[in-house]
């Protein structure tokens, strides 16, 4: 295991409500950056990180427990019918769940009903959104979802529904870069580009 500092001399401030893209090739330090923000990076040699507000994380590899779809999304949070159905709608899960015999009470996980990678990814994202936090760290959570559905999720959920939240989105999809307030490009160092005014997509 290398002790090399992958993100040296970084001074970054993310403002409340910003939508930030994190791009970079494999090994460029994207994961180090987001785990540092979450306080989970034990390779930090010094420096300080201040997080103002509650935080939710959606991983690239979905975390699914052996339980119902509903409980995978709630994850010990209290059930709110309106919010739950809204999250299903925004994560494009309504049609998938309607085709299951047990609907949202279908048991999934190692011992449950087999579901696709894209469905797991959207359930994983739905859990993150349902938690209703101030800051969302999204580590390319829809990379396994088909292009049309991932575009709907990006615009309807990440851009619009969460517009008052702070969002840090790790991605290699360059189609929607104009919708980000800033882009953090990881290579040998951190370079931040500021976007100009952009047109909104009406869906």
PDB file of C-alpha atoms in Angstrom:
ATOM      1  CA  UNK A   1       0.000   0.000   0.000  1.00  0.00           C
ATOM      2  CA  UNK A   2       1.462   3.334  -1.025  1.00  0.00           C
ATOM      3  CA  UNK A   3       1.619   6.198   1.444  1.00  0.00           C
ATOM      4  CA  UNK A   4       1.923   8.733  -1.371  1.00  0.00           C
ATOM      5  CA  UNK A   5      -0.315  11.769  -0.944  1.00  0.00           C
ATOM      6  CA  UNK A   6      -2.512  11.704  -4.051  1.00  0.00           C
ATOM      7  CA  UNK A   7      -4.061  15.154  -3.578  1.00  0.00           C
ATOM      8  CA  UNK A   8      -1.313  17.571  -2.419  1.00  0.00           C
ATOM      9  CA  UNK A   9      -1.815  21.213  -1.459  1.00  0.00           C
ATOM     10  CA  UNK A  10      -5.570  21.206  -1.937  1.00  0.00           C
ATOM     11  CA  UNK A  11      -7.561  24.217  -0.816  1.00  0.00           C
ATOM     12  CA  UNK A  12     -11.167  23.770  -1.844  1.00  0.00           C
ATOM     13  CA  UNK A  13     -14.351  25.479  -0.717  1.00  0.00           C
ATOM     14  CA  UNK A  14     -17.712  24.178  -1.898  1.00  0.00           C
ATOM     15  CA  UNK A  15     -20.584  26.570  -1.403  1.00  0.00           C
ATOM     16  CA  UNK A  16     -24.033  25.622  -0.162  1.00  0.00           C
ATOM     17  CA  UNK A  17     -26.303  24.528  -3.008  1.00  0.00           C
ATOM     18  CA  UNK A  18     -23.551  23.991  -5.576  1.00  0.00           C
ATOM     19  CA  UNK A  19     -23.535  21.098  -8.025  1.00  0.00           C
ATOM     20  CA  UNK A  20     -19.914  19.986  -8.388  1.00  0.00           C
ATOM     21  CA  UNK A  21     -18.562  17.450 -10.878  1.00  0.00           C
ATOM     22  CA  UNK A  22     -15.488  15.398 -10.031  1.00  0.00           C
ATOM     23  CA  UNK A  23     -13.751  13.951 -13.095  1.00  0.00           C
ATOM     24  CA  UNK A  24     -10.502  12.109 -13.625  1.00  0.00           C
ATOM     25  CA  UNK A  25      -8.935   8.903 -14.829  1.00  0.00           C
ATOM     26  CA  UNK A  26      -8.604   5.827 -12.630  1.00  0.00           C
ATOM     27  CA  UNK A  27      -6.121   6.415  -9.811  1.00  0.00           C
ATOM     28  CA  UNK A  28      -6.267  10.194 -10.110  1.00  0.00           C
ATOM     29  CA  UNK A  29      -7.566  10.701  -6.567  1.00  0.00           C
ATOM     30  CA  UNK A  30     -11.347  11.022  -6.987  1.00  0.00           C
ATOM     31  CA  UNK A  31     -12.069   8.509  -4.239  1.00  0.00           C
ATOM     32  CA  UNK A  32      -9.435  10.080  -1.987  1.00  0.00           C
ATOM     33  CA  UNK A  33     -11.154  13.426  -2.424  1.00  0.00           C
ATOM     34  CA  UNK A  34     -14.659  12.250  -1.529  1.00  0.00           C
ATOM     35  CA  UNK A  35     -13.543   9.986   1.320  1.00  0.00           C
ATOM     36  CA  UNK A  36     -11.595  12.921   2.732  1.00  0.00           C
ATOM     37  CA  UNK A  37     -14.734  15.050   2.674  1.00  0.00           C
ATOM     38  CA  UNK A  38     -16.548  12.269   4.530  1.00  0.00           C
ATOM     39  CA  UNK A  39     -13.725  11.997   7.069  1.00  0.00           C
ATOM     40  CA  UNK A  40     -12.884   8.439   6.033  1.00  0.00           C
ATOM     41  CA  UNK A  41      -9.440   8.948   4.501  1.00  0.00           C
ATOM     42  CA  UNK A  42      -6.706   7.699   6.823  1.00  0.00           C
ATOM     43  CA  UNK A  43      -4.011   8.820   4.354  1.00  0.00           C
ATOM     44  CA  UNK A  44      -4.481  12.497   5.107  1.00  0.00           C
ATOM     45  CA  UNK A  45      -1.161  13.753   6.454  1.00  0.00           C
ATOM     46  CA  UNK A  46      -2.452  17.053   7.755  1.00  0.00           C
ATOM     47  CA  UNK A  47      -5.002  19.738   7.031  1.00  0.00           C
ATOM     48  CA  UNK A  48      -8.566  20.280   8.125  1.00  0.00           C
ATOM     49  CA  UNK A  49     -11.972  19.556   6.648  1.00  0.00           C
ATOM     50  CA  UNK A  50     -15.141  21.337   7.694  1.00  0.00           C
ATOM     51  CA  UNK A  51     -18.513  19.880   6.736  1.00  0.00           C
ATOM     52  CA  UNK A  52     -21.472  22.122   7.492  1.00  0.00           C
ATOM     53  CA  UNK A  53     -24.599  19.969   7.626  1.00  0.00           C
ATOM     54  CA  UNK A  54     -25.706  16.357   7.371  1.00  0.00           C
ATOM     55  CA  UNK A  55     -24.236  14.162   4.656  1.00  0.00           C
ATOM     56  CA  UNK A  56     -25.465  11.251   2.528  1.00  0.00           C
ATOM     57  CA  UNK A  57     -23.385   9.020   0.297  1.00  0.00           C
ATOM     58  CA  UNK A  58     -24.343   6.916  -2.717  1.00  0.00           C
ATOM     59  CA  UNK A  59     -21.577   4.516  -3.671  1.00  0.00           C
ATOM     60  CA  UNK A  60     -20.690   3.330  -7.157  1.00  0.00           C
ATOM     61  CA  UNK A  61     -21.004  -0.280  -5.996  1.00  0.00           C
ATOM     62  CA  UNK A  62     -24.560  -0.576  -4.605  1.00  0.00           C
ATOM     63  CA  UNK A  63     -24.951  -1.549  -0.966  1.00  0.00           C
ATOM     64  CA  UNK A  64     -27.946  -3.873  -0.694  1.00  0.00           C
ATOM     65  CA  UNK A  65     -29.043  -5.669   2.468  1.00  0.00           C
ATOM     66  CA  UNK A  66     -31.089  -8.872   2.595  1.00  0.00           C
ATOM     67  CA  UNK A  67     -34.461  -7.229   3.207  1.00  0.00           C
ATOM     68  CA  UNK A  68     -37.377  -5.707   1.331  1.00  0.00           C
ATOM     69  CA  UNK A  69     -36.939  -2.969  -1.252  1.00  0.00           C
ATOM     70  CA  UNK A  70     -38.785  -0.627   1.106  1.00  0.00           C
ATOM     71  CA  UNK A  71     -36.449  -1.341   4.020  1.00  0.00           C
ATOM     72  CA  UNK A  72     -33.396  -1.029   1.778  1.00  0.00           C
ATOM     73  CA  UNK A  73     -34.545   2.495   0.957  1.00  0.00           C
ATOM     74  CA  UNK A  74     -35.779   3.513   4.417  1.00  0.00           C
ATOM     75  CA  UNK A  75     -32.710   2.061   6.147  1.00  0.00           C
ATOM     76  CA  UNK A  76     -34.155   2.614   9.649  1.00  0.00           C
ATOM     77  CA  UNK A  77     -35.711   5.989   8.766  1.00  0.00           C
ATOM     78  CA  UNK A  78     -39.407   6.498   9.502  1.00  0.00           C
ATOM     79  CA  UNK A  79     -41.809   5.842   6.631  1.00  0.00           C
ATOM     80  CA  UNK A  80     -43.294   8.860   4.851  1.00  0.00           C
ATOM     81  CA  UNK A  81     -45.668   7.703   2.111  1.00  0.00           C
ATOM     82  CA  UNK A  82     -45.439  10.837  -0.037  1.00  0.00           C
ATOM     83  CA  UNK A  83     -41.666  11.090   0.188  1.00  0.00           C
ATOM     84  CA  UNK A  84     -41.184   7.376  -0.421  1.00  0.00           C
ATOM     85  CA  UNK A  85     -43.297   7.418  -3.587  1.00  0.00           C
ATOM     86  CA  UNK A  86     -41.612  10.615  -4.777  1.00  0.00           C
ATOM     87  CA  UNK A  87     -38.178   9.037  -4.364  1.00  0.00           C
ATOM     88  CA  UNK A  88     -39.297   5.958  -6.322  1.00  0.00           C
ATOM     89  CA  UNK A  89     -40.533   8.233  -9.094  1.00  0.00           C
ATOM     90  CA  UNK A  90     -37.335  10.305  -9.235  1.00  0.00           C
ATOM     91  CA  UNK A  91     -35.073   7.249  -9.181  1.00  0.00           C
ATOM     92  CA  UNK A  92     -37.119   5.719 -12.021  1.00  0.00           C
ATOM     93  CA  UNK A  93     -38.092   2.693  -9.904  1.00  0.00           C
ATOM     94  CA  UNK A  94     -41.886   2.795 -10.213  1.00  0.00           C
ATOM     95  CA  UNK A  95     -42.133   0.586 -13.312  1.00  0.00           C
ATOM     96  CA  UNK A  96     -39.561  -1.924 -12.015  1.00  0.00           C
ATOM     97  CA  UNK A  97     -41.361  -2.330  -8.690  1.00  0.00           C
ATOM     98  CA  UNK A  98     -44.800  -2.593 -10.325  1.00  0.00           C
ATOM     99  CA  UNK A  99     -43.601  -5.732 -12.168  1.00  0.00           C
ATOM    100  CA  UNK A 100     -42.631  -7.516  -8.944  1.00  0.00           C
ATOM    101  CA  UNK A 101     -45.214  -9.707  -7.219  1.00  0.00           C
ATOM    102  CA  UNK A 102     -44.462  -8.252  -3.795  1.00  0.00           C
ATOM    103  CA  UNK A 103     -43.997  -4.697  -5.104  1.00  0.00           C
ATOM    104  CA  UNK A 104     -41.882  -2.670  -2.632  1.00  0.00           C
ATOM    105  CA  UNK A 105     -42.212  -5.476  -0.062  1.00  0.00           C
ATOM    106  CA  UNK A 106     -40.236  -7.822  -2.318  1.00  0.00           C
ATOM    107  CA  UNK A 107     -37.220  -9.193  -0.490  1.00  0.00           C
ATOM    108  CA  UNK A 108     -33.905  -8.599  -2.253  1.00  0.00           C
ATOM    109  CA  UNK A 109     -30.283  -9.259  -1.403  1.00  0.00           C
ATOM    110  CA  UNK A 110     -28.225 -12.480  -1.303  1.00  0.00           C
ATOM    111  CA  UNK A 111     -31.198 -14.614  -0.251  1.00  0.00           C
ATOM    112  CA  UNK A 112     -33.948 -12.657  -1.958  1.00  0.00           C
ATOM    113  CA  UNK A 113     -35.302 -11.986  -5.449  1.00  0.00           C
ATOM    114  CA  UNK A 114     -32.608 -11.448  -8.044  1.00  0.00           C
ATOM    115  CA  UNK A 115     -32.605  -7.910  -9.455  1.00  0.00           C
ATOM    116  CA  UNK A 116     -30.406  -6.266 -12.071  1.00  0.00           C
ATOM    117  CA  UNK A 117     -27.341  -4.138 -11.439  1.00  0.00           C
ATOM    118  CA  UNK A 118     -29.209  -1.057 -12.649  1.00  0.00           C
ATOM    119  CA  UNK A 119     -32.060  -1.709 -10.211  1.00  0.00           C
ATOM    120  CA  UNK A 120     -29.607  -2.153  -7.352  1.00  0.00           C
ATOM    121  CA  UNK A 121     -27.942   1.128  -8.303  1.00  0.00           C
ATOM    122  CA  UNK A 122     -31.252   3.002  -8.269  1.00  0.00           C
ATOM    123  CA  UNK A 123     -32.312   1.492  -4.925  1.00  0.00           C
ATOM    124  CA  UNK A 124     -28.923   2.482  -3.534  1.00  0.00           C
ATOM    125  CA  UNK A 125     -29.459   6.040  -4.806  1.00  0.00           C
ATOM    126  CA  UNK A 126     -33.044   6.106  -3.504  1.00  0.00           C
ATOM    127  CA  UNK A 127     -31.777   5.318   0.014  1.00  0.00           C
ATOM    128  CA  UNK A 128     -29.362   8.239  -0.212  1.00  0.00           C
ATOM    129  CA  UNK A 129     -32.075  10.653  -1.391  1.00  0.00           C
ATOM    130  CA  UNK A 130     -34.690   9.457   1.119  1.00  0.00           C
ATOM    131  CA  UNK A 131     -32.356  10.305   4.000  1.00  0.00           C
ATOM    132  CA  UNK A 132     -32.926  13.992   3.167  1.00  0.00           C
ATOM    133  CA  UNK A 133     -29.517  15.427   4.011  1.00  0.00           C
ATOM    134  CA  UNK A 134     -27.845  18.782   3.380  1.00  0.00           C
ATOM    135  CA  UNK A 135     -24.951  17.394   1.349  1.00  0.00           C
ATOM    136  CA  UNK A 136     -25.016  14.548  -1.173  1.00  0.00           C
ATOM    137  CA  UNK A 137     -21.838  12.790  -2.276  1.00  0.00           C
ATOM    138  CA  UNK A 138     -22.663  10.721  -5.339  1.00  0.00           C
ATOM    139  CA  UNK A 139     -19.868   8.420  -6.478  1.00  0.00           C
ATOM    140  CA  UNK A 140     -21.054   7.729 -10.026  1.00  0.00           C
ATOM    141  CA  UNK A 141     -24.112   5.864  -8.677  1.00  0.00           C
ATOM    142  CA  UNK A 142     -25.910   5.573 -12.032  1.00  0.00           C
ATOM    143  CA  UNK A 143     -23.029   4.382 -14.217  1.00  0.00           C
ATOM    144  CA  UNK A 144     -24.687   0.937 -14.561  1.00  0.00           C
ATOM    145  CA  UNK A 145     -28.045   2.424 -15.610  1.00  0.00           C
ATOM    146  CA  UNK A 146     -28.924   2.754 -19.296  1.00  0.00           C
ATOM    147  CA  UNK A 147     -28.298   6.099 -20.961  1.00  0.00           C
ATOM    148  CA  UNK A 148     -31.919   7.270 -21.214  1.00  0.00           C
ATOM    149  CA  UNK A 149     -32.813   6.462 -17.593  1.00  0.00           C
ATOM    150  CA  UNK A 150     -29.558   7.867 -16.204  1.00  0.00           C
ATOM    151  CA  UNK A 151     -30.225  11.119 -18.083  1.00  0.00           C
ATOM    152  CA  UNK A 152     -33.722  11.337 -16.551  1.00  0.00           C
ATOM    153  CA  UNK A 153     -32.306  10.741 -13.073  1.00  0.00           C
ATOM    154  CA  UNK A 154     -29.612  13.346 -13.572  1.00  0.00           C
ATOM    155  CA  UNK A 155     -31.974  16.109 -14.692  1.00  0.00           C
ATOM    156  CA  UNK A 156     -35.115  15.366 -12.671  1.00  0.00           C
ATOM    157  CA  UNK A 157     -33.423  14.307  -9.437  1.00  0.00           C
ATOM    158  CA  UNK A 158     -29.882  15.637  -9.180  1.00  0.00           C
ATOM    159  CA  UNK A 159     -30.319  18.946 -11.016  1.00  0.00           C
ATOM    160  CA  UNK A 160     -33.921  19.840 -10.154  1.00  0.00           C
ATOM    161  CA  UNK A 161     -35.232  18.016  -7.069  1.00  0.00           C
ATOM    162  CA  UNK A 162     -31.991  18.445  -5.121  1.00  0.00           C
ATOM    163  CA  UNK A 163     -31.328  21.951  -6.441  1.00  0.00           C
ATOM    164  CA  UNK A 164     -31.190  23.488  -2.953  1.00  0.00           C
ATOM    165  CA  UNK A 165     -28.763  20.838  -1.697  1.00  0.00           C
ATOM    166  CA  UNK A 166     -25.001  20.683  -2.036  1.00  0.00           C
ATOM    167  CA  UNK A 167     -24.135  17.919  -4.508  1.00  0.00           C
ATOM    168  CA  UNK A 168     -20.731  16.438  -5.300  1.00  0.00           C
ATOM    169  CA  UNK A 169     -21.047  14.110  -8.268  1.00  0.00           C
ATOM    170  CA  UNK A 170     -18.212  11.817  -9.359  1.00  0.00           C
ATOM    171  CA  UNK A 171     -18.692  10.939 -13.013  1.00  0.00           C
ATOM    172  CA  UNK A 172     -16.985  10.104 -16.292  1.00  0.00           C
ATOM    173  CA  UNK A 173     -20.084  11.063 -18.294  1.00  0.00           C
ATOM    174  CA  UNK A 174     -19.331  14.343 -20.056  1.00  0.00           C
ATOM    175  CA  UNK A 175     -22.787  14.831 -21.634  1.00  0.00           C
ATOM    176  CA  UNK A 176     -24.113  17.074 -18.885  1.00  0.00           C
ATOM    177  CA  UNK A 177     -21.039  19.014 -17.787  1.00  0.00           C
ATOM    178  CA  UNK A 178     -22.704  22.325 -18.656  1.00  0.00           C
ATOM    179  CA  UNK A 179     -25.158  21.773 -15.811  1.00  0.00           C
ATOM    180  CA  UNK A 180     -22.501  21.838 -13.109  1.00  0.00           C
ATOM    181  CA  UNK A 181     -21.524  24.989 -11.253  1.00  0.00           C
ATOM    182  CA  UNK A 182     -17.901  23.876 -11.160  1.00  0.00           C
ATOM    183  CA  UNK A 183     -15.813  20.964 -12.365  1.00  0.00           C
ATOM    184  CA  UNK A 184     -12.992  19.438 -10.344  1.00  0.00           C
ATOM    185  CA  UNK A 185     -10.666  17.624 -12.703  1.00  0.00           C
ATOM    186  CA  UNK A 186      -8.236  15.246 -11.007  1.00  0.00           C
ATOM    187  CA  UNK A 187      -4.975  14.591 -12.758  1.00  0.00           C
ATOM    188  CA  UNK A 188      -1.609  15.397 -11.206  1.00  0.00           C
ATOM    189  CA  UNK A 189      -3.274  18.196  -9.291  1.00  0.00           C
ATOM    190  CA  UNK A 190      -6.718  19.673  -8.803  1.00  0.00           C
ATOM    191  CA  UNK A 191      -7.930  22.107 -11.444  1.00  0.00           C
ATOM    192  CA  UNK A 192     -11.283  23.839 -10.986  1.00  0.00           C
ATOM    193  CA  UNK A 193     -13.158  25.237 -13.985  1.00  0.00           C
ATOM    194  CA  UNK A 194     -16.073  27.619 -13.561  1.00  0.00           C
ATOM    195  CA  UNK A 195     -18.916  27.259 -16.036  1.00  0.00           C
ATOM    196  CA  UNK A 196     -20.776  30.096 -17.714  1.00  0.00           C
ATOM    197  CA  UNK A 197     -24.556  30.413 -17.780  1.00  0.00           C
ATOM    198  CA  UNK A 198     -26.096  27.332 -19.364  1.00  0.00           C
ATOM    199  CA  UNK A 199     -29.500  26.456 -20.886  1.00  0.00           C
ATOM    200  CA  UNK A 200     -31.809  24.187 -18.905  1.00  0.00           C
ATOM    201  CA  UNK A 201     -33.239  21.013 -20.385  1.00  0.00           C
ATOM    202  CA  UNK A 202     -37.008  20.680 -20.202  1.00  0.00           C
ATOM    203  CA  UNK A 203     -38.167  17.073 -19.829  1.00  0.00           C
TER     204      UNK A 203
END
